[in-house]
Coordinates of C-alpha atoms and ligand atoms in Angstrom, one line a residue:
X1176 CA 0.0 0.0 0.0
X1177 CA 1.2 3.0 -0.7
X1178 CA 2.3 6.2 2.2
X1179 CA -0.6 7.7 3.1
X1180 CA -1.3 10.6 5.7
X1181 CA -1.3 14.5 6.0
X1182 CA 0.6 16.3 3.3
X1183 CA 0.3 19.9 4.6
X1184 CA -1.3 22.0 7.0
X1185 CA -2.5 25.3 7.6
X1186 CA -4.3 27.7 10.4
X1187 CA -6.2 30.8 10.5
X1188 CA -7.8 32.3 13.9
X1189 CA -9.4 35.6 14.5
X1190 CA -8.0 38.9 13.9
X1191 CA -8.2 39.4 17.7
X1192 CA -7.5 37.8 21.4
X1193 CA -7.9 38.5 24.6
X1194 CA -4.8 38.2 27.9
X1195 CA -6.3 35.5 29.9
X1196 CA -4.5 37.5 32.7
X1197 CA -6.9 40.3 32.0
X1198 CA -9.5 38.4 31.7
X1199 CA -9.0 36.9 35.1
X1200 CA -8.8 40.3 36.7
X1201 CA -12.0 41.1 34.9
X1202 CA -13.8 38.4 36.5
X1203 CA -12.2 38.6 40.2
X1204 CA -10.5 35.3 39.6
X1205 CA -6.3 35.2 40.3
X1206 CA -4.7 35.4 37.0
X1207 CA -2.6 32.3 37.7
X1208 CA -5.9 30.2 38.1
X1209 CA -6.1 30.9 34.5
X1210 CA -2.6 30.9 33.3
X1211 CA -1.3 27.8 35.3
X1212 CA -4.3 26.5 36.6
X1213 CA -6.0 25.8 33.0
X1214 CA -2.7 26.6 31.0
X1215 CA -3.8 29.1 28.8
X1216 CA -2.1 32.5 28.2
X1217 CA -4.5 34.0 25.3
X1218 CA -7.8 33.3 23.9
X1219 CA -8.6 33.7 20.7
X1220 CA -12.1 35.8 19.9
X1221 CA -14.2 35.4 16.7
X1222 CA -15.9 39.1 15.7
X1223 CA -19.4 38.5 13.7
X1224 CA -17.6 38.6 10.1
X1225 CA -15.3 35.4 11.5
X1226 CA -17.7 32.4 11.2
X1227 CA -17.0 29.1 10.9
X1228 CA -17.0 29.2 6.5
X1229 CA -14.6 32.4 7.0
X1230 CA -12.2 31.0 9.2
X1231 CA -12.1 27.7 7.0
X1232 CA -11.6 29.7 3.8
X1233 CA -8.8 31.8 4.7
X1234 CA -7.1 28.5 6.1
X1235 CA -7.5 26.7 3.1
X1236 CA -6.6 29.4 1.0
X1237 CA -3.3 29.9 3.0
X1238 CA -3.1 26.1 2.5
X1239 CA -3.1 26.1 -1.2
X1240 CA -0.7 29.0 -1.1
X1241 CA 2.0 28.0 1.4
X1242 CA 1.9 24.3 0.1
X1243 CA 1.5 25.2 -3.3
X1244 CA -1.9 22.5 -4.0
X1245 CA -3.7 22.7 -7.0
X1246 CA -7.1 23.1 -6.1
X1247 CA -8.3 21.3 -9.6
X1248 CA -6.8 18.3 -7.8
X1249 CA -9.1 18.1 -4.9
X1250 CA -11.5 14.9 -5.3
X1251 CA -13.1 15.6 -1.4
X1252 CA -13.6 18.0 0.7
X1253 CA -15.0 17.3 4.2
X1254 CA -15.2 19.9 6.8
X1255 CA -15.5 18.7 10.3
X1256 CA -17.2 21.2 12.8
X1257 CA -19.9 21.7 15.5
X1258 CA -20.5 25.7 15.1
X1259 CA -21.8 25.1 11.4
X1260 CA -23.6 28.3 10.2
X1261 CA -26.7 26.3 8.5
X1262 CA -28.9 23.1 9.7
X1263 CA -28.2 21.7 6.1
X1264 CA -26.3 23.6 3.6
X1265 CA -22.8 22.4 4.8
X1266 CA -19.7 24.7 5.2
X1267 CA -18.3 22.2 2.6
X1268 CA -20.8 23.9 -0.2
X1269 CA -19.4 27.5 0.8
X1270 CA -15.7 26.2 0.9
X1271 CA -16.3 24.5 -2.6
X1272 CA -17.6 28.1 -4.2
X1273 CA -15.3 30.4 -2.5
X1274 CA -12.2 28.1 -3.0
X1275 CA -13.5 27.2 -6.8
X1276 CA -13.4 23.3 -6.1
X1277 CA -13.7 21.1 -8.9
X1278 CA -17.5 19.7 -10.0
X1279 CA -15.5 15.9 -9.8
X1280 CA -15.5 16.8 -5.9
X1281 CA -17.7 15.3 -3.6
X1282 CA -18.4 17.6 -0.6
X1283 CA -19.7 17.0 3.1
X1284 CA -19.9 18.1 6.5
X1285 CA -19.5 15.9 9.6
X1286 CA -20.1 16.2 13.3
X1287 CA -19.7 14.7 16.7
X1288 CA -18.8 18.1 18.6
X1289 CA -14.5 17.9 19.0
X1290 CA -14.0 14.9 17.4
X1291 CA -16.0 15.8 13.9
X1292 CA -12.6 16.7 12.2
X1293 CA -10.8 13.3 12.8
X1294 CA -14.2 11.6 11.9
X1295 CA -13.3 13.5 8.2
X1296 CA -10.1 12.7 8.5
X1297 CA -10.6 8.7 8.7
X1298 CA -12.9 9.0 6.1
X1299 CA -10.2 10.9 3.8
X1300 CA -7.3 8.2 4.6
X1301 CA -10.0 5.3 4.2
X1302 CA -10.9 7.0 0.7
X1303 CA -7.8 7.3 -0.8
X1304 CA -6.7 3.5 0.3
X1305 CA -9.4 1.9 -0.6
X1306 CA -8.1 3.1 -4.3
X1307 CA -11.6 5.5 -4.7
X1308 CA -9.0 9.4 -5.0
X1309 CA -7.4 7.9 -8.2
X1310 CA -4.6 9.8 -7.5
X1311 CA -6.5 12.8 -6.1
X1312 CA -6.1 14.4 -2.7
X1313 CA -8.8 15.5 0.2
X1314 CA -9.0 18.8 1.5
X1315 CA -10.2 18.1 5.7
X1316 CA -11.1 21.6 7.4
X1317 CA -11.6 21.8 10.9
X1318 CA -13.3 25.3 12.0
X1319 CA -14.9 26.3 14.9
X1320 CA -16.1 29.3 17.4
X1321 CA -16.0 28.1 20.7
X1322 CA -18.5 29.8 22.9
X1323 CA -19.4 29.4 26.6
X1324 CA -21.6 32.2 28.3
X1325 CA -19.9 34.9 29.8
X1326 CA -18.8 34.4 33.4
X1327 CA -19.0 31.4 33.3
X1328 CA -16.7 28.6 34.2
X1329 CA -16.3 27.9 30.5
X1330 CA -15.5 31.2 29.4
X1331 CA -11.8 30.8 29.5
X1332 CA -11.6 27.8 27.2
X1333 CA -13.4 29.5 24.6
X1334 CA -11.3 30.0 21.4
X1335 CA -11.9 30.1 17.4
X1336 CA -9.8 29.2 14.6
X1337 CA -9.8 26.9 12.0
X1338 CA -6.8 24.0 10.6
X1339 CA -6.6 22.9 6.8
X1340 CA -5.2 19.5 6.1
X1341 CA -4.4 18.1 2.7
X1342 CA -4.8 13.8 2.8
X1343 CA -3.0 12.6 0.5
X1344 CA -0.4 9.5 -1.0
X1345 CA 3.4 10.4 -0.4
X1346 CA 2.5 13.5 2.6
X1347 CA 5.2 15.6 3.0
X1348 CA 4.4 16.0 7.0
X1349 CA 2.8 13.0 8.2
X1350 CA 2.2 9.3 7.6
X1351 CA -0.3 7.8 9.3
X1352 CA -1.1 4.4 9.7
X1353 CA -4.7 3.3 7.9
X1354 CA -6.3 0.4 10.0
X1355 CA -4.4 0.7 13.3
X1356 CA -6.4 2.8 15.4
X1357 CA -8.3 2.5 18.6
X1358 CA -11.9 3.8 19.2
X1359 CA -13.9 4.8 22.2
X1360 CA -17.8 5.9 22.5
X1361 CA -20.3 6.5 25.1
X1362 CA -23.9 8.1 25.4
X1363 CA -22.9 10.9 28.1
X1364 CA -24.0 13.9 28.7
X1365 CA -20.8 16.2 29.3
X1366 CA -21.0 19.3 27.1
X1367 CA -23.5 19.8 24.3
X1368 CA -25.4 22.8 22.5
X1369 CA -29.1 23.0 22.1
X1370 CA -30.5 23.9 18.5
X1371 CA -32.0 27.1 20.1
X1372 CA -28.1 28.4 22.0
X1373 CA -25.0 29.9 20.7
X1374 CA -23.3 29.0 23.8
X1375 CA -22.6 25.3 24.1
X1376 CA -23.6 23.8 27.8
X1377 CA -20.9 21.7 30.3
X1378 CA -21.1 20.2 32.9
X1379 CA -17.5 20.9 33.2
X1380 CA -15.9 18.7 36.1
X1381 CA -17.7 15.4 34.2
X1382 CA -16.3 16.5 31.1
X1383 CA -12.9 16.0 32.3
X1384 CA -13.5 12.8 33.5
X1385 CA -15.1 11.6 30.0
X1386 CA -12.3 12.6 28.7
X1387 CA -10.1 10.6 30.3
X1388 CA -12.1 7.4 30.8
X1389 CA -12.7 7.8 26.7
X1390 CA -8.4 8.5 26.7
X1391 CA -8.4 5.0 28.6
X1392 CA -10.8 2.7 26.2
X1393 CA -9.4 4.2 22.6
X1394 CA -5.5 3.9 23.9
X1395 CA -6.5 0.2 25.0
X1396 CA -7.8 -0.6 21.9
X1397 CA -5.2 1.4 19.5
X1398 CA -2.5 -0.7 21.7
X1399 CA -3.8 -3.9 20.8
X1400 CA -4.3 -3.0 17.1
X1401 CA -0.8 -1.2 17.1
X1402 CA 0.3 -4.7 18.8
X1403 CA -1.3 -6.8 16.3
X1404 CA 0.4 -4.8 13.4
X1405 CA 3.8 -5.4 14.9
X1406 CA 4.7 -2.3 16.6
X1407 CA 6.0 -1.8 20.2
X1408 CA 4.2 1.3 22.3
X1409 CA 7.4 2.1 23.2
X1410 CA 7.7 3.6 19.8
X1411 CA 6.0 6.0 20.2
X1412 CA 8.2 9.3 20.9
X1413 CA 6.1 12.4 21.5
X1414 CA 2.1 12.5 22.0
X1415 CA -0.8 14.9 21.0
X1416 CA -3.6 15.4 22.9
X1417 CA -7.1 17.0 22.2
X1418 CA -6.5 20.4 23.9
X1419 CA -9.4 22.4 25.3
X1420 CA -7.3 23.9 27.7
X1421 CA -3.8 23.1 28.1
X1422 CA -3.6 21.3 31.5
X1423 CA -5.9 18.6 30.2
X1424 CA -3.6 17.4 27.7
X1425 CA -1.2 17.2 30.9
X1426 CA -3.8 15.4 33.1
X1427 CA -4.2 13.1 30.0
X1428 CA -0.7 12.2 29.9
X1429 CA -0.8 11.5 33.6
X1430 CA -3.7 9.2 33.0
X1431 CA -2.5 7.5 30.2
X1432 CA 1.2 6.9 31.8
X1433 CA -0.3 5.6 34.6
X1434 CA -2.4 2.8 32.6
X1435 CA 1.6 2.0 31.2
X1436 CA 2.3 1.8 35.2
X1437 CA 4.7 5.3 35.5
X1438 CA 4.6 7.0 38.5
X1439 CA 3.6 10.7 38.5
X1440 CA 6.9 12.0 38.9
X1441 CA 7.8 9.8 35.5
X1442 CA 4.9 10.7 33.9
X1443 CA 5.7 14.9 34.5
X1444 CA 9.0 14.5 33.5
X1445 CA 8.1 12.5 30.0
X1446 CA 5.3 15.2 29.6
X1447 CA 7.9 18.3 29.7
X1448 CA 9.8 15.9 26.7
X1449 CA 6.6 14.0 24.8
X1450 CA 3.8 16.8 25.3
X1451 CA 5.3 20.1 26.1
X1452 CA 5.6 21.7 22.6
X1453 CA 2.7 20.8 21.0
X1454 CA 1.1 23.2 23.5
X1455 CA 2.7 26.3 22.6
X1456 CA 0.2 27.5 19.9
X1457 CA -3.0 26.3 21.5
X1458 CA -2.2 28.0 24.9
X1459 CA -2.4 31.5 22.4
X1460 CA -5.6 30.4 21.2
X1461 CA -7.3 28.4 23.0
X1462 CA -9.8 25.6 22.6
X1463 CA -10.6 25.5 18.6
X1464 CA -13.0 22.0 19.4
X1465 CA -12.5 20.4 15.9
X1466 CA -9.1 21.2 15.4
X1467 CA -7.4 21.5 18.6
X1468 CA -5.9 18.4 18.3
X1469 CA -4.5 19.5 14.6
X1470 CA -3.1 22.8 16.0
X1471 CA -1.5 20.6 19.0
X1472 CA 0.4 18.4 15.8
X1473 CA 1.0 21.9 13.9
X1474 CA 3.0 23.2 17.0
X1475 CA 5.0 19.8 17.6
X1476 CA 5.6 20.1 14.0
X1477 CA 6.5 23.4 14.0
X1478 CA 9.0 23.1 16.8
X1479 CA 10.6 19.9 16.3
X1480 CA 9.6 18.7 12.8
X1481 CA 13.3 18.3 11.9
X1482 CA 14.4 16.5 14.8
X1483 CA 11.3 14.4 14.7
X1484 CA 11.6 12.9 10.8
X1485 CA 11.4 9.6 10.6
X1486 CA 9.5 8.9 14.3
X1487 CA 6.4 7.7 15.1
X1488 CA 3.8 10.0 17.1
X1489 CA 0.4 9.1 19.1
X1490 CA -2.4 11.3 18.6
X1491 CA -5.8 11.0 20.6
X1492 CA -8.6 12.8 19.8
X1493 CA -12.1 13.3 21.9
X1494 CA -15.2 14.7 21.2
X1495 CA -18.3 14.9 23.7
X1496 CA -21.1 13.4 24.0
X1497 CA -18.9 10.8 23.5
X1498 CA -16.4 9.3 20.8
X1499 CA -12.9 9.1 20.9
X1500 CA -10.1 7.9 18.7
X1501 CA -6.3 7.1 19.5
X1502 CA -4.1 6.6 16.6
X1503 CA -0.3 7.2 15.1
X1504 CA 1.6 8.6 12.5
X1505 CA 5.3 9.0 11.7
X1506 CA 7.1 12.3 10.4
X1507 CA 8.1 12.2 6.9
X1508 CA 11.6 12.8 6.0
X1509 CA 12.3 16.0 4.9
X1510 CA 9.3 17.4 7.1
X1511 CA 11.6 19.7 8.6
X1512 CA 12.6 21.7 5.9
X1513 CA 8.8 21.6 4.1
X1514 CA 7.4 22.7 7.8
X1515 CA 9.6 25.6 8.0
X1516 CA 8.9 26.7 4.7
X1517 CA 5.3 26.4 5.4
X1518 CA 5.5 29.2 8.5
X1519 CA 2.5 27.6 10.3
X1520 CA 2.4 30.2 13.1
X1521 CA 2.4 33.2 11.0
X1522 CA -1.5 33.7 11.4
X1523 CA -1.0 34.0 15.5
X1524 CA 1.7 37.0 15.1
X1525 CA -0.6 39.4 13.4
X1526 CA -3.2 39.6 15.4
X1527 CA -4.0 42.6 17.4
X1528 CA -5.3 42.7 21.9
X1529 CA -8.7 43.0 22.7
X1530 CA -9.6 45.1 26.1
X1531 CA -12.1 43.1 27.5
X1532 CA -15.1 45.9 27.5
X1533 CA -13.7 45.4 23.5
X1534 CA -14.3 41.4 24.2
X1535 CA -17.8 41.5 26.2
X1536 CA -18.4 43.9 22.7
X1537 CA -17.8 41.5 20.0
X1538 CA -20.2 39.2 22.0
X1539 CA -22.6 41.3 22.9
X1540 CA -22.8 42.3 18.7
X1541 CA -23.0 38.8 17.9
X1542 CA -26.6 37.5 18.8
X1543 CA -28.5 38.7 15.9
X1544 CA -25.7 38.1 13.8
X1545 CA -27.3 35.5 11.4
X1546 CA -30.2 37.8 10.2
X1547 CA -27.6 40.9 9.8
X1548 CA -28.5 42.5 6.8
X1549 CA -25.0 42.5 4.2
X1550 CA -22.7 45.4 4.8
X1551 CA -19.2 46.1 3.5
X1552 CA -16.3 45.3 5.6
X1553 CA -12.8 46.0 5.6
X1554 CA -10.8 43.0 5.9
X1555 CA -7.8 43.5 3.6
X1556 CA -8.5 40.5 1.4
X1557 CA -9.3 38.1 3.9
X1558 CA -13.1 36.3 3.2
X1559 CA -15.5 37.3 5.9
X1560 CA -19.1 36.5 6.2
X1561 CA -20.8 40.1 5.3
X1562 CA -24.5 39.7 6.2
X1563 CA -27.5 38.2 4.8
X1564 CA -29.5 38.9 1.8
X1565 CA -32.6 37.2 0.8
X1566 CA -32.2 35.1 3.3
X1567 CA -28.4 33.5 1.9
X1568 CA -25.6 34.0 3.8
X1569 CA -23.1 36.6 1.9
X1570 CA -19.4 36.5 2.0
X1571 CA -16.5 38.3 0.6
X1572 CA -15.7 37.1 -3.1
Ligands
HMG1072 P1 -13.3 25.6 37.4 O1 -14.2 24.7 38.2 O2 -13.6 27.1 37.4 O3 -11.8 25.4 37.7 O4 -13.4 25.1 35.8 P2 -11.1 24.5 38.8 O5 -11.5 24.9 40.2 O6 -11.3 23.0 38.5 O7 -9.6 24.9 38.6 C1 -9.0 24.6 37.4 C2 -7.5 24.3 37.7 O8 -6.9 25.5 38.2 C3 -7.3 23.3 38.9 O9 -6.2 22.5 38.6 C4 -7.0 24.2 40.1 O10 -6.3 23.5 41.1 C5 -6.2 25.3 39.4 P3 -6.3 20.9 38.5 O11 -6.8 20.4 39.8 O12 -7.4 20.6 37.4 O13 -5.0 20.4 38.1 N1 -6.2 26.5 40.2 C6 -5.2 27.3 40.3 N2 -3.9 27.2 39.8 C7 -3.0 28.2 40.0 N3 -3.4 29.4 40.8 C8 -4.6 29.5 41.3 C9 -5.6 28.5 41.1 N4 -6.9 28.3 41.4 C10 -7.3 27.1 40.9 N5 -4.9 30.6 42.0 C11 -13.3 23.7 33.9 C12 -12.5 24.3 35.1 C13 -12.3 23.0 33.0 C14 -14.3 22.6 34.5 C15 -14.1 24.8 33.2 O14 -13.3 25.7 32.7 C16 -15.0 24.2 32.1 O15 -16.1 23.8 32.3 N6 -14.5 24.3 30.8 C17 -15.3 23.7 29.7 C18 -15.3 22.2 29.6 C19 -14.0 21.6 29.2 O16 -13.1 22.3 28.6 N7 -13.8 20.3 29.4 C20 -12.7 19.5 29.1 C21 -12.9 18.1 28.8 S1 -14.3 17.8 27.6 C22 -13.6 18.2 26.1 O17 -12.4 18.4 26.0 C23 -14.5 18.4 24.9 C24 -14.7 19.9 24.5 O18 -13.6 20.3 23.8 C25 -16.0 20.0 23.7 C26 -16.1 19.1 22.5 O19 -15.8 17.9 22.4 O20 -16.7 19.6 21.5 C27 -15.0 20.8 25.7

């Protein structure tokens, strides 16, 4: 069978964030209950013109771009999210107009809250084995707004951004391994968002123990299939976690060392080598749902493709609700170079600070925001989502 896995990635968040620090103060909480208690230092925020369809587009588009794809070479495109802007015109159908997909392209949106990007994702690596691409690749969005209510204890793992993947045979980033994965699911209810809210509900303390009880049954499963197909766990060299906020990834890691039999102590001290940098860019966004896990790769990558190439890497991913999925991959050779080429981080560095009375505005402005009538924007060529006209969502050309 031929190498199959993620060829290139891309990221695009919001123009604007907010200190957690300040947000903290805002709310009467210490700033280090934020900062070190959740690990998070900034939060992404999504103004009214950054939906879900905009923050996928200017991904992808950076993705073609950077990685130089030719967009009349794209047989699928799936986008995985659970902040869709429509109950059944998919952000796929925007993404295929504004990105000028090919007709030949079929085109899809899929769901189960975090974990609707790696359902796409699955279903890209399982198309193009099974023979069906003919040489064609998949383009797998992730995009999302993450809202709580303000004020609340959810409000500082909000986040928004979006990640662009291309699937594809011979990926110049990551191999992964088709048929050797473990999966979880469970009818809980943790976190979820009813069709009449904006702002998703938690019940936030159960959530983390879903998590890791859903950590516990995929990794048991992925082990034996890993086992089965001849690999040793121990091959594993650096791990990526979903991240809603960044100490969960590092009571993940606890949990799942502990389940290999390592004390704490080991388990802290392989989390500062194995976890460590694939946290750097979600702690300045923070929690992106569908593609939080993708960011967590994009900042190992980003950081250590070079000294990575050639090693194998676990990734777990968890959605509420519940499903989860543990599975691996292995960096390409010459994924260092191709990565730094790629400037993955890029989008964080130009964005500008919110003031939080700026923040508690851009939600404020956002409630009516799907019957806003179209109005013209400045957004210096990015697409944003400009209003609505006879009753279909407008965005910039
Ligand atoms: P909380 O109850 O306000 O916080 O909400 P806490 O009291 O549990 O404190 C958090 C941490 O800060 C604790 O550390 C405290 O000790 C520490 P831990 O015990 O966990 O290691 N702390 C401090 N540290 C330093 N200085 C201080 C200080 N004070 C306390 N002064 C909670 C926390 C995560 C529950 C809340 O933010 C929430 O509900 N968030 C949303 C739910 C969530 O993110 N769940 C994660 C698992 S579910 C998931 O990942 C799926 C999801 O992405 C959705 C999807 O699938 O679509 C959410």
């Amino acid at each position: 069978m031929p190498t199959i896995g993620i060829d290139a990635i891309a990221l695009a968040v919001p123009e604007g964030y907010v200190e957690l620090a300040e947000l903290a103060e805002a709310r009467g909480v210490p700033p280090s209950k934020y900062v070190e208690g959740l690990g998070v230092s900034q939060m992404a925020v999504a103004q009214a013109h950054e939906d879900a369809v905009a923050l996928a587009a200017n991904a992808a588009r950076r993705l073609f771009l950077q990685a130089r794809i030719d967009p009349s070479n794209v047989g699928m495109v799936i986008a995985g999210s659970e902040t869709a802007v429509d109950h059944s015109k998919p952000i796929a159908a925007y993404l295929h107009g504004i990105l000028g997909l090919p007709s030949r392209c079929r085109s899809y949106e899929t769901k189960h809250a975090c974990f609707g990007g790696t359902a796409g994702l699955m279903t890209a690596l399982d198309w193009i084995a099974s023979g069906s691409a003919r040489g064609r690749v998949a383009l797998m969005m992730c995009t999302d707004v993450a809202r709580y209510a303000l004020k609340s204890a959810g409000e500082p793992t909000q986040g928004a951004g979006a990640v662009a993947m291309i699937v594809s045979e011979n990926p110049r980033m990551l191999a992964l391994e088709p048929g050797i994965s473990g999966s979880y699911s469970r009818d809980v209810h943790d976190f979820w968002r009813p069709l009449y809210s904006k702002e998703a509900m938690v019940d936030g303390h159960y959530s983390v123990q879903c998590y890791l009880d859903a950590l516990a049954g995929a990794y048991s499963a992925w082990s034996e299939a890993s086992r089965e197909a001849g690999y040793h766990r121990d091959s594993i060299v650096r791990r990526c976690y979903h991240v809603p906020y960044g100490k969960m990834a590092k009571k993940a890691h606890r949990h799942l060392m502990s389940i290999e039999g390592k004390t704490e102590e080991q388990a802290d001290a392989s989390y500062k080598e194995q976890v460590a940098t694939s946290l750097k860019l979600p702690s300045q966004v923070g929690n992106i749902y569908t593609g939080s896990l993708y960011m967590a790769l994009a900042s190992l990558l980003e950081y250590e493709a070079a000294d990575l190439e050639g090693k194998r890497i676990g990734l777990f991913s968890y959605g509420s609700g519940c499903t989860a999925e543990y599975f691996a991959g292995r960096v390409m050779p010459g994924a260092g170079l191709f990565v730094k080429q790629q400037k993955l981080a890029e989008p964080l560095a130009e964005r500008r600070k919110y003031t939080i009375p700026e923040y508690e505005a851009i939600r404020g402005a956002d409630y009516d925001v799907d019957r806003r009538p179209v109005e013209q924007l400045q957004v210096n060529g990015a697409v944003a989502f400009l209003g609505v006209e006879n009753e279909r969502r407008v965005y910039t050309a």
